[in-house]
PDB file of C-alpha atoms in Angstrom:
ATOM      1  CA  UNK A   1     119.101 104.832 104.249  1.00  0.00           C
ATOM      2  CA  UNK A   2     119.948 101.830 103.679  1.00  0.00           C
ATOM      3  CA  UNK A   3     119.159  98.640 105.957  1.00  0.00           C
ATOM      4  CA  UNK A   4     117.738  95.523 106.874  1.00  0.00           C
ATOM      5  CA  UNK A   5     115.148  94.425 109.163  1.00  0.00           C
ATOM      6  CA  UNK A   6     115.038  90.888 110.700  1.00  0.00           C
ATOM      7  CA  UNK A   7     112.081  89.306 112.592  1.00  0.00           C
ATOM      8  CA  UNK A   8     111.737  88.944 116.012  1.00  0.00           C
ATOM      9  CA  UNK A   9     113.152  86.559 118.279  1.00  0.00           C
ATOM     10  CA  UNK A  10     111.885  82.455 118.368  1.00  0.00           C
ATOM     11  CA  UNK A  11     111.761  79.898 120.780  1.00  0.00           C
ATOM     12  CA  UNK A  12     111.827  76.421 119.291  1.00  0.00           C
ATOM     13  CA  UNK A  13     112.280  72.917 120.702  1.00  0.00           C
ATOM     14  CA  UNK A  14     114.653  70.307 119.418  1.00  0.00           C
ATOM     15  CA  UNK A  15     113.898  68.940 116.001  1.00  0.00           C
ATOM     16  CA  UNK A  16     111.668  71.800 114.641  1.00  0.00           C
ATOM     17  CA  UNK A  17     112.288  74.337 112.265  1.00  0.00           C
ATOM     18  CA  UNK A  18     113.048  78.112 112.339  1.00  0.00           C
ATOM     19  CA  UNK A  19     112.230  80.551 109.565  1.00  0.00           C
ATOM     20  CA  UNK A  20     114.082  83.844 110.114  1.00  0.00           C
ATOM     21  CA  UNK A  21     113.066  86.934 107.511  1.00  0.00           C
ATOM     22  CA  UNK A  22     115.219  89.972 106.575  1.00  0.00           C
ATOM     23  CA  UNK A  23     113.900  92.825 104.801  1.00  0.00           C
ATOM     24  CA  UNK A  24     115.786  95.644 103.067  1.00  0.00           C
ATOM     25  CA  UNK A  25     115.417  98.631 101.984  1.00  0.00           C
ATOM     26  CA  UNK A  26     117.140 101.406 100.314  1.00  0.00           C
ATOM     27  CA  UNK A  27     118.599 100.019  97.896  1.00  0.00           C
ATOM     28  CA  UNK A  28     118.329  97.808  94.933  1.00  0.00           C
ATOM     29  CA  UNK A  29     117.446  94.267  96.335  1.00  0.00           C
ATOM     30  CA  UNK A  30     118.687  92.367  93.273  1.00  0.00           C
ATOM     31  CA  UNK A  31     121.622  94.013  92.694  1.00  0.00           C
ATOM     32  CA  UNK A  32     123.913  92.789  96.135  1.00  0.00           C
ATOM     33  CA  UNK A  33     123.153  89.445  97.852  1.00  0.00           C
ATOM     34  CA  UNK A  34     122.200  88.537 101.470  1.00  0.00           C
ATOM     35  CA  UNK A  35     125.168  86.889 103.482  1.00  0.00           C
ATOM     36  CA  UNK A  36     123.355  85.060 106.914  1.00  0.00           C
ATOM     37  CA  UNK A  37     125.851  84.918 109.964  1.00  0.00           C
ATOM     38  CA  UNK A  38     125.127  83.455 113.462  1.00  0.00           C
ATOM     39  CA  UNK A  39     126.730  84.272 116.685  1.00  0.00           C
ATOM     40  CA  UNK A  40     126.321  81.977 119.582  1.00  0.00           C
ATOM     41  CA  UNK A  41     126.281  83.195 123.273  1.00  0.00           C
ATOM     42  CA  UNK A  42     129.466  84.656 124.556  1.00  0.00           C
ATOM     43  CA  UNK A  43     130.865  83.270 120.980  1.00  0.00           C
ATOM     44  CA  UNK A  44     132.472  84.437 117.885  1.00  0.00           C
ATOM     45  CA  UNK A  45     131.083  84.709 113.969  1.00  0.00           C
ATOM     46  CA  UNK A  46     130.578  81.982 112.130  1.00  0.00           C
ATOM     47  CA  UNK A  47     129.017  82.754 107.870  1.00  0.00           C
ATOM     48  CA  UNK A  48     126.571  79.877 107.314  1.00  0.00           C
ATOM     49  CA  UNK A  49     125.917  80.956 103.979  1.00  0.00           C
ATOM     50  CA  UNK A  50     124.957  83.516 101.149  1.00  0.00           C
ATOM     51  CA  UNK A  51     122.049  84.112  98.312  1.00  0.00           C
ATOM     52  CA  UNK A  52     122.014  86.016  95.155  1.00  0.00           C
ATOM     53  CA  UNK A  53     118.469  87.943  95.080  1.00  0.00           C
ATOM     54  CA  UNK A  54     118.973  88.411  91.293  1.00  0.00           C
ATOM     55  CA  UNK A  55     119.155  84.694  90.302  1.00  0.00           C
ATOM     56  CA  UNK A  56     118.503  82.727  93.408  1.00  0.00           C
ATOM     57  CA  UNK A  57     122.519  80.947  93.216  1.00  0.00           C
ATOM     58  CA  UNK A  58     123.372  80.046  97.035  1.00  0.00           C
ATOM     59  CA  UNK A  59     126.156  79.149  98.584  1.00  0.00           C
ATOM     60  CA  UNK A  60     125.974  77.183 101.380  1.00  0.00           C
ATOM     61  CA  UNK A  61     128.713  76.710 104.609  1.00  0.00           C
ATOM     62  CA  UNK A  62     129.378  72.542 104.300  1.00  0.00           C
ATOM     63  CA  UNK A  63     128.523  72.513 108.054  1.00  0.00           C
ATOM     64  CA  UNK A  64     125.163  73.573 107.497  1.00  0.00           C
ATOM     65  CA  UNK A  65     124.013  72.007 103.520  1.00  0.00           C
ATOM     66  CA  UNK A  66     121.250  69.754 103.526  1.00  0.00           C
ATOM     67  CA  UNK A  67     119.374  71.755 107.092  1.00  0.00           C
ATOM     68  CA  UNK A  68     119.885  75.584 105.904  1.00  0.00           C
ATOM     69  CA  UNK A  69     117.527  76.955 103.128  1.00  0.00           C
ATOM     70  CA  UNK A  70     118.193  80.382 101.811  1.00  0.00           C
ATOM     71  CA  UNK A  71     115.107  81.866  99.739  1.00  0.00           C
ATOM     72  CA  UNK A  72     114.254  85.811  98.993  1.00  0.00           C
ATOM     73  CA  UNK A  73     110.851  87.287  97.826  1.00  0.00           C
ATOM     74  CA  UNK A  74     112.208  90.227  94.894  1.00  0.00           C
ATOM     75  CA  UNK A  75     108.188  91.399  95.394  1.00  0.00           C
ATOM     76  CA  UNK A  76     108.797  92.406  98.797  1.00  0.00           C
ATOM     77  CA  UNK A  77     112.779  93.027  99.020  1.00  0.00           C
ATOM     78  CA  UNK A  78     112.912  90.387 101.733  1.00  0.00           C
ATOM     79  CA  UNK A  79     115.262  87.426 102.716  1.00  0.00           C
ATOM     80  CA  UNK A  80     114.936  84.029 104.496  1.00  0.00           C
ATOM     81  CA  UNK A  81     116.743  81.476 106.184  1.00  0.00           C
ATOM     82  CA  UNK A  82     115.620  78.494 107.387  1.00  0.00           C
ATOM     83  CA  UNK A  83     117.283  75.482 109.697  1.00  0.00           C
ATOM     84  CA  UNK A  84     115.648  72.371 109.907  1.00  0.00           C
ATOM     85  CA  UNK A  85     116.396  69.818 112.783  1.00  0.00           C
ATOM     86  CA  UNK A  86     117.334  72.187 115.149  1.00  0.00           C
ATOM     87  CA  UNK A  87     119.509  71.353 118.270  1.00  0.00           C
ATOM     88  CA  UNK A  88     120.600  73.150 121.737  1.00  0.00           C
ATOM     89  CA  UNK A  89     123.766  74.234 119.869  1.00  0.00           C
ATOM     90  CA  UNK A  90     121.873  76.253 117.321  1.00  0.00           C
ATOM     91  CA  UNK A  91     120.777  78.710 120.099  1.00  0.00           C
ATOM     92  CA  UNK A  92     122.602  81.806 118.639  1.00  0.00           C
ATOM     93  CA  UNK A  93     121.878  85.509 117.544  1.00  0.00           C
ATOM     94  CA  UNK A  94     120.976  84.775 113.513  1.00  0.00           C
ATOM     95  CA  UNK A  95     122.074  87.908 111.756  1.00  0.00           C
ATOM     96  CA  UNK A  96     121.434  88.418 107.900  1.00  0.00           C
ATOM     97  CA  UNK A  97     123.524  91.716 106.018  1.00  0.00           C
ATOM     98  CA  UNK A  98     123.714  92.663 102.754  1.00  0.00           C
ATOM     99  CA  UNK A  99     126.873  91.584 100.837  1.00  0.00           C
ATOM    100  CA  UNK A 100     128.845  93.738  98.425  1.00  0.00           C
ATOM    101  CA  UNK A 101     128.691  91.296  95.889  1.00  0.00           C
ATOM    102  CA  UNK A 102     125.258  89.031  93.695  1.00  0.00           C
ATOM    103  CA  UNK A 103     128.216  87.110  92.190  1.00  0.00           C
ATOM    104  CA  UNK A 104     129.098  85.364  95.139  1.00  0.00           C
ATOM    105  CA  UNK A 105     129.845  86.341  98.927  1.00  0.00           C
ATOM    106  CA  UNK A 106     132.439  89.020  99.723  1.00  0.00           C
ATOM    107  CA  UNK A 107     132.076  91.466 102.992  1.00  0.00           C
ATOM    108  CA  UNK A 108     129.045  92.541 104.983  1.00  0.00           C
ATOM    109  CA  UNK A 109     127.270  96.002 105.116  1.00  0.00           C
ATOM    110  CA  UNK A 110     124.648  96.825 106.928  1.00  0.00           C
ATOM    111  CA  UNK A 111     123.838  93.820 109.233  1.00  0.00           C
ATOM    112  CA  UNK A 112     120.356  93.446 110.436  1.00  0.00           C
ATOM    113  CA  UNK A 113     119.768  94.193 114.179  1.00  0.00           C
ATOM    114  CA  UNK A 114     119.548  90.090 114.725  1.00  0.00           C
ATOM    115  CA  UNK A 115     117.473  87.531 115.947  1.00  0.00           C
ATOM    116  CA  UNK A 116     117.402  85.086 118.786  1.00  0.00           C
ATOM    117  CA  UNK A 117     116.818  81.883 118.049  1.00  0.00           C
ATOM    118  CA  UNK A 118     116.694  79.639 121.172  1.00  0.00           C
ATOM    119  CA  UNK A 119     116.310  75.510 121.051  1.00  0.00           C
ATOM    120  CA  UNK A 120     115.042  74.404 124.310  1.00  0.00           C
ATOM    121  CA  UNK A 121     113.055  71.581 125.409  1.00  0.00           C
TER     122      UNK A 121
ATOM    123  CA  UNK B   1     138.830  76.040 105.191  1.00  0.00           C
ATOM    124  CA  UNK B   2     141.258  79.427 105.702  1.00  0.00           C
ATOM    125  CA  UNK B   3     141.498  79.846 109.782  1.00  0.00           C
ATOM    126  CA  UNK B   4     142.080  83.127 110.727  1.00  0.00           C
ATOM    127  CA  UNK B   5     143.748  83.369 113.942  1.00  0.00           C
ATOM    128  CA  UNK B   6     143.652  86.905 116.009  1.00  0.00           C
ATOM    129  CA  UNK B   7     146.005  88.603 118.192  1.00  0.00           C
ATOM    130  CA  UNK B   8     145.853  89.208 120.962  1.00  0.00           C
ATOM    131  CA  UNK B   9     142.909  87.972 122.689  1.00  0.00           C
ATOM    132  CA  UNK B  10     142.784  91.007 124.974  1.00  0.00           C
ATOM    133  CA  UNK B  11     144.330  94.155 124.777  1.00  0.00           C
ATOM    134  CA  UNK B  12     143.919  96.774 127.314  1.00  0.00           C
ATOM    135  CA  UNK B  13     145.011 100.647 126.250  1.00  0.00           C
ATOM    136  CA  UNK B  14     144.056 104.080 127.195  1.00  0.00           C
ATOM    137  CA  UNK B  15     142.196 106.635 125.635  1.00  0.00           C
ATOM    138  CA  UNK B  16     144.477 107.954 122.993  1.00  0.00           C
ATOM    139  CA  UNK B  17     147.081 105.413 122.754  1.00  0.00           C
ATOM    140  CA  UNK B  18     147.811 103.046 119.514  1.00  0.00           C
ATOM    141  CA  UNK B  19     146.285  99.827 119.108  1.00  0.00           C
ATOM    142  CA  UNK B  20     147.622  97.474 116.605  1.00  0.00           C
ATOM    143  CA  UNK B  21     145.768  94.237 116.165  1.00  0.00           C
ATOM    144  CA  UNK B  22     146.465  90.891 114.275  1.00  0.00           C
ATOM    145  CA  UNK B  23     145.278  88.828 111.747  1.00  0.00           C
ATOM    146  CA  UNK B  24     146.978  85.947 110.685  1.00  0.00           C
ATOM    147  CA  UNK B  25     145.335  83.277 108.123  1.00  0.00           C
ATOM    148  CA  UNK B  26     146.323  79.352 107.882  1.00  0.00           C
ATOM    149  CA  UNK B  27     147.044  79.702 103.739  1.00  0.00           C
ATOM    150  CA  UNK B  28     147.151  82.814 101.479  1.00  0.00           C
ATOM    151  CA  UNK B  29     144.061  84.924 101.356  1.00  0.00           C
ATOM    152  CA  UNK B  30     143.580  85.949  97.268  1.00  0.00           C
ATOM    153  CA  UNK B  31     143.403  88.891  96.094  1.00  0.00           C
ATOM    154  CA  UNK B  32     143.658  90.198  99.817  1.00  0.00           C
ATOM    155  CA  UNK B  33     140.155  89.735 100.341  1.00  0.00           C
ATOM    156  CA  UNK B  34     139.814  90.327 104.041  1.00  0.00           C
ATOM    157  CA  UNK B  35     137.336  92.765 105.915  1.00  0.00           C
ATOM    158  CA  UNK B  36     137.387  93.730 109.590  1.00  0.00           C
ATOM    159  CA  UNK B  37     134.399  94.431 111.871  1.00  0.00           C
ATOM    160  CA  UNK B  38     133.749  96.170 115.250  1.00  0.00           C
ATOM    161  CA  UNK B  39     130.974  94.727 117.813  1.00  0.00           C
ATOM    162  CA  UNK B  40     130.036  96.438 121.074  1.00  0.00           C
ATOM    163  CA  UNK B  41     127.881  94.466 123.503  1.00  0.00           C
ATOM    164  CA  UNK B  42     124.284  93.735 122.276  1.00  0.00           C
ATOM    165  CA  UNK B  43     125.035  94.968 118.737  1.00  0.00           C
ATOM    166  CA  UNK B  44     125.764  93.800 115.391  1.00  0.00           C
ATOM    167  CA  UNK B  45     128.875  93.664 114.237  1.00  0.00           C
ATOM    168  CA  UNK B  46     129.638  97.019 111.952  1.00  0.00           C
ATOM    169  CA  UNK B  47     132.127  96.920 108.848  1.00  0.00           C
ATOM    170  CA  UNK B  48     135.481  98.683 109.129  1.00  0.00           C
ATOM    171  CA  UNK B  49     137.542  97.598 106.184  1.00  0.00           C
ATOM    172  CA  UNK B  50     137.424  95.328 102.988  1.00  0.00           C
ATOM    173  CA  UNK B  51     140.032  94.232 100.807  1.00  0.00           C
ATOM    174  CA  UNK B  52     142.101  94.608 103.595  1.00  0.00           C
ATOM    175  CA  UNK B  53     142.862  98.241 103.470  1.00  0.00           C
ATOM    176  CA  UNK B  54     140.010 100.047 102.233  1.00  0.00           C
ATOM    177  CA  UNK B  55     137.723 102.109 104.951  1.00  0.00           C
ATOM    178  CA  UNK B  56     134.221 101.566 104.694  1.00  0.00           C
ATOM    179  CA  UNK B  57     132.048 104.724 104.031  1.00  0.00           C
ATOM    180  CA  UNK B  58     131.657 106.763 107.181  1.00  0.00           C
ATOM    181  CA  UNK B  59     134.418 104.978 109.038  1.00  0.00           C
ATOM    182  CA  UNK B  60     136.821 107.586 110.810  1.00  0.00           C
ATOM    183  CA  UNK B  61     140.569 107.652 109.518  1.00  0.00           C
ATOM    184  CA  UNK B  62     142.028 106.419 112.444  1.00  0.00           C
ATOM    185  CA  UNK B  63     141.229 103.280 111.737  1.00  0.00           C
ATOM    186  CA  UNK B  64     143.478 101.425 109.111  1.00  0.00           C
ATOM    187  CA  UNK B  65     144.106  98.258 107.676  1.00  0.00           C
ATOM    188  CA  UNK B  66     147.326  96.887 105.723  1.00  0.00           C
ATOM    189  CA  UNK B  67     148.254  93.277 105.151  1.00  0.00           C
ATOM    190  CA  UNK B  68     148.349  90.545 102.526  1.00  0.00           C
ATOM    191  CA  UNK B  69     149.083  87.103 101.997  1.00  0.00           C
ATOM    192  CA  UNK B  70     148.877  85.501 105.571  1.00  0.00           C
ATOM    193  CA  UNK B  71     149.569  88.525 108.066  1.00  0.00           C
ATOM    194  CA  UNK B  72     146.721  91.126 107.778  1.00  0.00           C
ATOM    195  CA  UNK B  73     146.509  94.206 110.360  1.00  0.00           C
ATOM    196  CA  UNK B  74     144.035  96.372 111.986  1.00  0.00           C
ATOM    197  CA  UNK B  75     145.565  99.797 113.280  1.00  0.00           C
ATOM    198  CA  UNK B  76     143.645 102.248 115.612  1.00  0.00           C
ATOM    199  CA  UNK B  77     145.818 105.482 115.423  1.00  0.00           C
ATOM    200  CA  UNK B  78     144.221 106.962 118.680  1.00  0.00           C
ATOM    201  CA  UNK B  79     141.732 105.196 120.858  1.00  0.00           C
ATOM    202  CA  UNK B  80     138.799 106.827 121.212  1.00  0.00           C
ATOM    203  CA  UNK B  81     136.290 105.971 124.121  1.00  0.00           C
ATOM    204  CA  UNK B  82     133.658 104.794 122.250  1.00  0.00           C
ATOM    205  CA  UNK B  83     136.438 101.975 120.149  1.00  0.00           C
ATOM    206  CA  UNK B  84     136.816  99.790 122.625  1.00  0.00           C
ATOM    207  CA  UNK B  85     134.777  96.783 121.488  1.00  0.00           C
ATOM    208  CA  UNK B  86     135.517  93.400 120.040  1.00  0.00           C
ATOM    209  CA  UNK B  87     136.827  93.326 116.268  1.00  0.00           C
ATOM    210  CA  UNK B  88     136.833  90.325 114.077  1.00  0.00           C
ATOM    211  CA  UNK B  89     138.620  89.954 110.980  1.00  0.00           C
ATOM    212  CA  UNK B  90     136.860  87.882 108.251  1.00  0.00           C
ATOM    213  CA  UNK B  91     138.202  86.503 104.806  1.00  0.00           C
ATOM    214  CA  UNK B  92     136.313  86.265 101.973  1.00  0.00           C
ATOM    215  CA  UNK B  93     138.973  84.729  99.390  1.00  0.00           C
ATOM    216  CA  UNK B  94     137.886  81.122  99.421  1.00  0.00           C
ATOM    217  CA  UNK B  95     135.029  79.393 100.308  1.00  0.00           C
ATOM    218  CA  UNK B  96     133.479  78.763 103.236  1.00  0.00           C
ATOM    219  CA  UNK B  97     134.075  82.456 104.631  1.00  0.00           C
ATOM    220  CA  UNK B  98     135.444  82.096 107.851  1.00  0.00           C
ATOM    221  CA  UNK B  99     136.367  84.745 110.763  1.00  0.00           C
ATOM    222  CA  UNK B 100     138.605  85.531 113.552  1.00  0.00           C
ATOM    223  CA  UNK B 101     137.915  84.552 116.969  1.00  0.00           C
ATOM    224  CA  UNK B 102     138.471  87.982 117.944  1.00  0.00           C
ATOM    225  CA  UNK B 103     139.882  90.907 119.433  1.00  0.00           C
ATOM    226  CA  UNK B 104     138.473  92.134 122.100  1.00  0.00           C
ATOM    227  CA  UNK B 105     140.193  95.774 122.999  1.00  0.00           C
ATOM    228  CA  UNK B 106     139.399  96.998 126.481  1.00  0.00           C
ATOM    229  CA  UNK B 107     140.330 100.158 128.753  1.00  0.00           C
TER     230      UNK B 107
END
């Protein structure tokens, strides 16, 4: 079936940087791209941005270009975000999905199971 | 940036009563390109509908979305136990894609 798989949860302290994978399977990595979404605690959704396996196009939220890296591996189906210069108000469930659409981001299906990412000192 | 403002916050049914919930965006959404999603507690959020009335694959037809332009809505024909949750609507017209604060239906 199809699905994705994210990494386990990280503990980080202000000003470092988080790598979060998300591998799929069951499909055809290249042909839909990977939306990443991030939920803080108690909080709503908020999309911080979206890559195209096929041709490696991204498209980043404003609030997060210049800290948020989005990279995939076509070798091993598998998706990463990274956020640099992390602060106490990144703490938040990271949550990659695959997205209907490689020609830019549309709607999200599956979503990965999640990972908690939490800045503390 | 499209806001997407939900309504209301809260709403408490029964089991087997109607639920009719709101979606309304600060400009035009194009091409009605809006999705909804249900989250229970300690779960990721699952996809109901895209392009504002279309059911995603395996999704029950009691659930229903209409809408366009601005005013997009979610329609539960009859609750179920296992709907009550938080749902989020989520536009995908323009970017940045942006969501709803929520929904949150409760017994």
């Amino acid at each position: 079936q199809v699905q994705v798989v994210q990494s386990g949860a990280e503990v980080k302290k202000p000003g470092a940087s988080v790598k979060v994978s998300c591998k799929a399977s069951g499909y055809i990595f290249t042909n839909f791209g990977i939306s990443w979404v991030r939920q803080a605690p108690g909080q709503g959704l908020e999309w911080m941005g979206w890559i195209s396996p096929y041709n490696g196009n991204t498209n980043y939220a404003q609030k997060f270009q210049g800290r948020v890296t989005m990279t995939t591996d076509t070798s091993t189906s598998t998706a990463y975000m990274e956020l640099r210069s992390l602060r106490s108000d990144d703490t938040a469930v990271y949550y990659c999905a695959r997205d209907s659409s490689s020609l830019g981001p549309k709607w999200f299906d599956p979503w990965g199971q999640g990972t908690l990412v939490t800045v503390s000192s | 940036e499209i806001v997407l403002t939900q309504s209301p916050g809260t709403l408490s049914l029964s089991p087997g009563e109607r639920a009719t919930l709101s979606c309304r965006a600060s400009q035009s959404v194009s091409s009605s390109y809006l999705a909804w999603y249900q989250q229970k507690p300690g779960q990721a959020p699952r996809l109901l509908i895209y392009d504002a009335s279309s059911r995603a694959i395996g999704i029950p037809d009691r659930f229903s979305g209409s809408g366009s332009g601005t005013d997009f809505t979610l329609t539960i024909s009859r609750l179920e136990p296992e709907d009550f949750a938080v749902y989020y609507c989520q536009q995908y017209g323009s970017s940045p894609l942006t969501f709803g604060g929520g929904t949150k239906v409760e017994i």
